[in-house]
Amino acid sequence: MNGNQDDVKLMHLEGVRIELSSQKPIVLLREEKGIRYLPIWIGVFEATAIALEMAGVKTPRPMTHDLISSIFKKMGIVAHKIVVDGLIDNTFYATILLEHRGRKYQISSRPSDAIAIAVREKTPIFVSETVLEAASIVIQSLE
């Protein structure tokens, strides 16, 4: 992981929005015990995958992240948490912390893919304090 694992904040997935000026999708994370939000610009496919799962919509055939979730279940892989732990040149980085047969693994991921997996696996989402300090915003109202 890029960031210090001990210095992470639990986040709540607010949802997927369209950023007005760019018309590009963002995933919006809110600090669980705080006032900061972290907007992460993501691709349309990942935005759709996250939004559909959050809405409980099932597609006729599994999407990529559904397939990954099915593999986890069949093989006994547990996703313990994801951490958005890096920000380099305006690109966010994430790590998925997995366990399989008693062994722990850290898998590098794009945050959008990690979040799409997290909503399917009911995995908590964390962000490093370093990333929050660099990229978080305070939103007065989401209305």
XYZ file of N, CA and C in Angstrom:
429
model
N 0.840 -1.177 0.000
C 0.000 0.000 0.000
C 0.881 1.234 0.000
N 0.368 2.293 -0.599
C 1.129 3.532 -0.661
C 1.072 4.291 0.649
N -0.087 4.283 1.321
C -0.261 5.060 2.537
C -0.033 4.217 3.776
N -0.019 4.874 4.920
C 0.135 4.193 6.200
C -1.191 3.548 6.568
N -1.198 2.225 6.702
C -2.440 1.499 6.966
C -3.072 1.905 8.294
N -2.256 2.350 9.259
C -2.793 2.745 10.556
C -3.464 4.107 10.509
N -3.183 4.894 9.488
C -3.699 6.255 9.400
C -4.759 6.345 8.304
N -5.823 5.559 8.457
C -6.898 5.547 7.470
C -8.218 5.893 8.140
N -9.127 6.444 7.348
C -10.444 6.837 7.845
C -11.512 6.006 7.146
N -12.471 5.520 7.928
C -13.605 4.793 7.370
C -14.474 5.767 6.586
N -14.899 5.344 5.409
C -15.696 6.197 4.531
C -17.046 5.540 4.245
N -18.021 6.383 3.906
C -19.344 5.924 3.487
C -19.487 6.253 2.008
N -19.957 5.295 1.233
C -20.178 5.522 -0.190
C -21.483 6.285 -0.369
N -21.377 7.564 -0.703
C -22.565 8.395 -0.919
C -23.263 8.018 -2.215
N -22.486 7.678 -3.222
C -23.085 7.293 -4.489
C -22.261 7.761 -5.663
N -22.867 7.657 -6.821
C -22.246 8.070 -8.072
C -22.993 9.298 -8.560
N -22.254 10.293 -8.970
C -22.833 11.543 -9.457
C -22.174 11.898 -10.794
N -22.790 12.840 -11.484
C -22.173 13.413 -12.680
C -21.642 14.783 -12.289
N -20.350 14.996 -12.474
C -19.742 16.280 -12.166
C -20.173 17.256 -13.248
N -20.755 18.371 -12.832
C -21.421 19.269 -13.774
C -20.497 19.857 -14.832
N -19.346 20.367 -14.438
C -18.508 21.061 -15.423
C -17.907 20.110 -16.456
N -17.522 18.914 -16.041
C -16.889 17.977 -16.977
C -17.870 16.978 -17.581
N -19.049 16.844 -16.948
C -20.043 15.843 -17.356
C -19.480 14.422 -17.269
N -18.554 14.216 -16.346
C -17.961 12.890 -16.133
C -18.437 12.343 -14.795
N -18.550 11.006 -14.700
C -19.014 10.421 -13.439
C -17.949 10.502 -12.351
N -18.429 10.707 -11.130
C -17.569 10.641 -9.956
C -18.234 9.729 -8.937
N -17.405 9.072 -8.153
C -17.902 8.363 -6.988
C -17.592 9.293 -5.819
N -18.549 9.423 -4.912
C -18.398 10.350 -3.798
C -18.375 9.570 -2.495
N -17.252 9.671 -1.783
C -17.087 9.029 -0.482
C -17.174 10.097 0.601
N -17.868 9.789 1.703
C -17.999 10.718 2.830
C -17.309 10.113 4.040
N -16.544 10.926 4.712
C -15.875 10.499 5.937
C -16.933 10.094 6.960
N -16.821 8.881 7.504
C -17.828 8.349 8.432
C -17.947 9.208 9.688
N -16.822 9.625 10.232
C -16.837 10.453 11.442
C -16.112 11.755 11.141
N -16.719 12.566 10.305
C -16.091 13.822 9.918
C -16.931 14.537 8.888
N -16.365 15.578 8.315
C -17.121 16.429 7.390
C -16.545 16.419 5.979
N -15.515 15.613 5.755
C -14.864 15.638 4.448
C -15.486 14.627 3.486
N -15.446 15.012 2.214
C -15.885 14.152 1.118
C -14.709 13.971 0.171
N -14.659 12.811 -0.457
C -13.622 12.562 -1.452
C -14.286 12.232 -2.781
N -14.213 13.159 -3.750
C -14.720 12.848 -5.091
C -13.613 12.184 -5.911
N -13.965 11.080 -6.554
C -13.006 10.381 -7.414
C -13.647 10.232 -8.790
N -13.014 10.811 -9.804
C -13.525 10.690 -11.160
C -13.276 9.268 -11.640
N -14.314 8.672 -12.230
C -14.232 7.272 -12.655
C -14.810 7.122 -14.057
N -14.636 5.954 -14.625
C -15.164 5.678 -15.953
C -16.654 5.361 -15.924
N -17.277 5.461 -17.071
C -18.718 5.223 -17.191
C -19.069 3.778 -16.827
N -18.277 2.811 -17.281
C -18.557 1.404 -16.989
C -18.543 1.150 -15.485
N -17.511 1.665 -14.806
C -17.401 1.459 -13.363
C -18.509 2.196 -12.620
N -18.841 3.394 -13.088
C -19.939 4.154 -12.471
C -21.242 3.373 -12.569
N -21.487 2.787 -13.733
C -22.692 1.980 -13.929
C -22.677 0.762 -13.015
N -21.534 0.094 -12.919
C -21.419 -1.102 -12.073
C -21.702 -0.772 -10.610
N -21.193 0.351 -10.129
C -21.414 0.757 -8.742
C -22.869 1.153 -8.526
N -23.397 1.996 -9.412
C -24.769 2.496 -9.254
C -25.799 1.371 -9.326
N -25.627 0.431 -10.250
C -26.577 -0.680 -10.361
C -26.597 -1.514 -9.092
N -25.422 -1.815 -8.555
C -25.360 -2.623 -7.331
C -25.953 -1.869 -6.151
N -25.674 -0.573 -6.050
C -26.239 0.218 -4.948
C -27.764 0.260 -5.015
N -28.297 0.253 -6.243
C -29.748 0.299 -6.434
C -30.386 -1.086 -6.358
N -29.569 -2.131 -6.246
C -30.104 -3.484 -6.170
C -30.581 -4.032 -7.497
N -30.121 -3.442 -8.590
C -30.525 -3.879 -9.925
C -29.640 -5.042 -10.361
N -30.260 -6.129 -10.762
C -29.525 -7.296 -11.257
C -29.587 -7.314 -12.778
N -28.438 -7.479 -13.401
C -28.380 -7.537 -14.858
C -28.654 -8.973 -15.319
N -29.109 -9.145 -16.566
C -29.407 -10.496 -17.048
C -28.185 -11.425 -17.012
N -27.019 -10.883 -17.254
C -25.767 -11.641 -17.204
C -24.819 -10.905 -16.267
N -23.907 -11.620 -15.620
C -23.012 -10.962 -14.666
C -22.077 -9.959 -15.342
N -21.932 -8.811 -14.696
C -20.933 -7.838 -15.126
C -19.580 -8.282 -14.554
N -18.520 -7.645 -14.976
C -17.172 -8.041 -14.560
C -17.030 -8.109 -13.045
N -17.533 -7.101 -12.341
C -17.385 -7.081 -10.886
C -18.270 -8.137 -10.216
N -19.391 -8.481 -10.852
C -20.215 -9.587 -10.354
C -19.452 -10.904 -10.496
N -18.765 -11.062 -11.616
C -17.956 -12.256 -11.853
C -16.861 -12.380 -10.792
N -16.178 -11.282 -10.511
C -15.128 -11.304 -9.482
C -15.721 -11.699 -8.136
N -16.866 -11.136 -7.798
C -17.538 -11.462 -6.538
C -17.910 -12.947 -6.482
N -18.390 -13.487 -7.596
C -18.726 -14.916 -7.653
C -17.488 -15.786 -7.458
N -16.384 -15.387 -8.062
C -15.130 -16.130 -7.887
C -14.716 -16.108 -6.420
N -14.796 -14.932 -5.785
C -14.464 -14.834 -4.358
C -15.287 -15.825 -3.547
N -16.596 -15.844 -3.790
C -17.488 -16.716 -3.017
C -17.159 -18.193 -3.250
N -16.997 -18.584 -4.506
C -16.727 -19.989 -4.836
C -15.392 -20.478 -4.283
N -14.414 -19.575 -4.228
C -13.072 -19.975 -3.798
C -12.799 -19.682 -2.325
N -13.780 -19.095 -1.642
C -13.586 -18.791 -0.224
C -12.661 -17.618 0.038
N -12.623 -16.680 -0.886
C -11.797 -15.479 -0.722
C -12.629 -14.420 -0.012
N -12.060 -13.811 1.012
C -12.756 -12.770 1.766
C -12.056 -11.437 1.519
N -12.829 -10.445 1.099
C -12.308 -9.082 0.960
C -12.547 -8.373 2.289
N -11.468 -8.116 3.036
C -11.608 -7.515 4.363
C -11.839 -6.012 4.304
N -11.122 -5.327 3.416
C -11.328 -3.890 3.267
C -10.619 -3.411 2.019
N -11.032 -2.232 1.584
C -10.292 -1.555 0.527
C -9.804 -0.235 1.099
N -8.655 0.185 0.604
C -8.069 1.442 1.062
C -7.648 2.255 -0.158
N -8.205 3.454 -0.295
C -7.706 4.408 -1.281
C -6.478 5.018 -0.611
N -5.307 4.637 -1.093
C -4.090 4.916 -0.335
C -3.032 5.704 -1.081
N -3.356 6.162 -2.275
C -2.366 6.934 -3.008
C -3.001 7.924 -3.960
N -2.274 9.007 -4.208
C -2.682 10.021 -5.182
C -1.400 10.557 -5.803
N -1.181 10.200 -7.056
C 0.022 10.621 -7.763
C -0.396 11.214 -9.102
N -0.006 12.456 -9.347
C -0.324 13.147 -10.603
C -1.815 13.070 -10.925
N -2.652 13.367 -9.948
C -4.116 13.368 -10.084
C -4.708 11.992 -10.364
N -3.962 10.936 -10.121
C -4.469 9.577 -10.271
C -4.516 8.923 -8.894
N -5.703 8.424 -8.536
C -5.877 7.744 -7.254
C -5.462 6.279 -7.381
N -4.973 5.726 -6.275
C -4.581 4.323 -6.190
C -5.307 3.689 -5.011
N -5.592 2.404 -5.127
C -6.263 1.693 -4.034
C -5.631 0.321 -3.856
N -5.884 -0.241 -2.683
C -5.441 -1.591 -2.361
C -6.628 -2.360 -1.808
N -6.820 -3.585 -2.303
C -7.846 -4.475 -1.769
C -7.134 -5.468 -0.858
N -7.589 -5.565 0.389
C -6.993 -6.508 1.337
C -7.852 -7.761 1.377
N -7.277 -8.878 0.915
C -7.988 -10.148 0.781
C -7.398 -11.193 1.714
N -8.217 -12.209 1.990
C -7.725 -13.374 2.721
C -8.248 -14.625 2.032
N -7.351 -15.599 1.857
C -7.714 -16.874 1.250
C -6.939 -17.977 1.959
N -7.676 -18.912 2.550
C -7.069 -20.044 3.266
C -6.044 -19.597 4.311
N -6.403 -18.545 5.036
C -5.550 -18.069 6.113
C -4.405 -17.164 5.689
N -4.209 -17.000 4.399
C -3.151 -16.105 3.904
C -3.752 -14.774 3.508
N -3.052 -13.708 3.845
C -3.522 -12.358 3.527
C -2.772 -11.836 2.307
N -3.524 -11.114 1.477
C -2.968 -10.561 0.250
C -3.367 -9.097 0.127
N -2.471 -8.304 -0.462
C -2.769 -6.922 -0.801
C -2.686 -6.804 -2.318
N -3.814 -6.433 -2.931
C -3.895 -6.366 -4.384
C -4.084 -4.914 -4.804
N -3.196 -4.426 -5.644
C -3.305 -3.063 -6.164
C -4.493 -2.981 -7.121
N -5.209 -1.854 -7.065
C -6.429 -1.717 -7.860
C -6.700 -0.250 -8.169
N -7.473 -0.036 -9.214
C -8.045 1.299 -9.393
C -9.124 1.448 -8.328
N -9.292 2.638 -7.755
C -10.344 2.816 -6.747
C -11.732 2.442 -7.264
N -12.027 2.744 -8.518
C -13.360 2.446 -9.047
C -13.636 0.946 -9.041
N -12.657 0.143 -9.420
C -12.837 -1.312 -9.394
C -12.936 -1.821 -7.963
N -12.089 -1.293 -7.086
C -12.128 -1.705 -5.678
C -13.482 -1.376 -5.055
N -14.020 -0.205 -5.358
C -15.320 0.198 -4.806
C -16.438 -0.657 -5.398
N -16.370 -0.948 -6.694
C -17.386 -1.808 -7.316
C -17.390 -3.196 -6.674
N -16.221 -3.698 -6.323
C -16.137 -4.981 -5.615
C -16.640 -4.825 -4.185
N -16.255 -3.733 -3.534
C -16.655 -3.502 -2.134
C -18.167 -3.461 -1.964
N -18.890 -2.837 -2.899
C -20.352 -2.784 -2.741
C -20.963 -4.169 -2.905
N -20.357 -5.018 -3.694
C -20.863 -6.383 -3.861
C -20.516 -7.275 -2.671
N -19.352 -7.056 -2.099
C -18.869 -7.893 -1.000
C -19.206 -7.312 0.375
N -19.834 -6.142 0.401
C -20.144 -5.455 1.680
C -18.850 -5.217 2.473
N -17.842 -4.784 1.758
C -16.514 -4.556 2.320
C -16.362 -3.094 2.708
N -15.824 -2.813 3.898
C -15.640 -1.410 4.279
C -14.600 -0.713 3.401
N -14.841 0.577 3.200
C -13.983 1.413 2.365
C -13.261 2.407 3.273
N -11.951 2.478 3.123
C -11.132 3.410 3.893
C -10.347 4.294 2.934
N -9.953 5.469 3.433
C -9.080 6.364 2.675
C -7.970 6.817 3.614
N -6.754 6.854 3.101
C -5.634 7.302 3.932
C -5.785 8.790 4.233
N -5.316 9.171 5.403
C -5.354 10.576 5.807
C -4.577 11.435 4.819
N -3.485 10.916 4.296
C -2.683 11.665 3.323
C -3.504 12.009 2.087
N -4.272 11.041 1.583
C -5.120 11.284 0.408
C -6.235 12.264 0.760
N -6.845 12.097 1.925
C -7.904 13.028 2.335
C -7.377 14.452 2.443
N -6.197 14.613 3.020
C -5.619 15.952 3.147
C -5.360 16.576 1.782
N -4.984 15.762 0.809
C -4.637 16.272 -0.514
C -5.844 16.532 -1.406
N -6.924 15.758 -1.239
C -7.979 15.801 -2.260
C -9.398 15.922 -1.732
N -9.596 15.935 -0.423
C -10.978 15.986 0.080
C -11.535 17.399 -0.009
N -12.853 17.466 0.023
C -13.570 18.737 0.011
C -14.622 18.696 1.108
N -15.129 19.871 1.464
C -16.250 19.965 2.396
C -17.444 20.447 1.586
N -18.536 19.705 1.644
C -19.754 20.048 0.904
C -20.801 20.483 1.912
N -21.337 21.673 1.727
C -22.346 22.182 2.655
C -23.657 21.419 2.526
N -24.065 21.127 1.284
C -25.327 20.426 1.060
C -25.255 19.657 -0.245
N -25.785 18.443 -0.230
C -25.835 17.645 -1.461
C -27.142 17.845 -2.206
N -28.011 18.651 -1.682
C -29.316 18.888 -2.310
C -29.173 19.759 -3.531
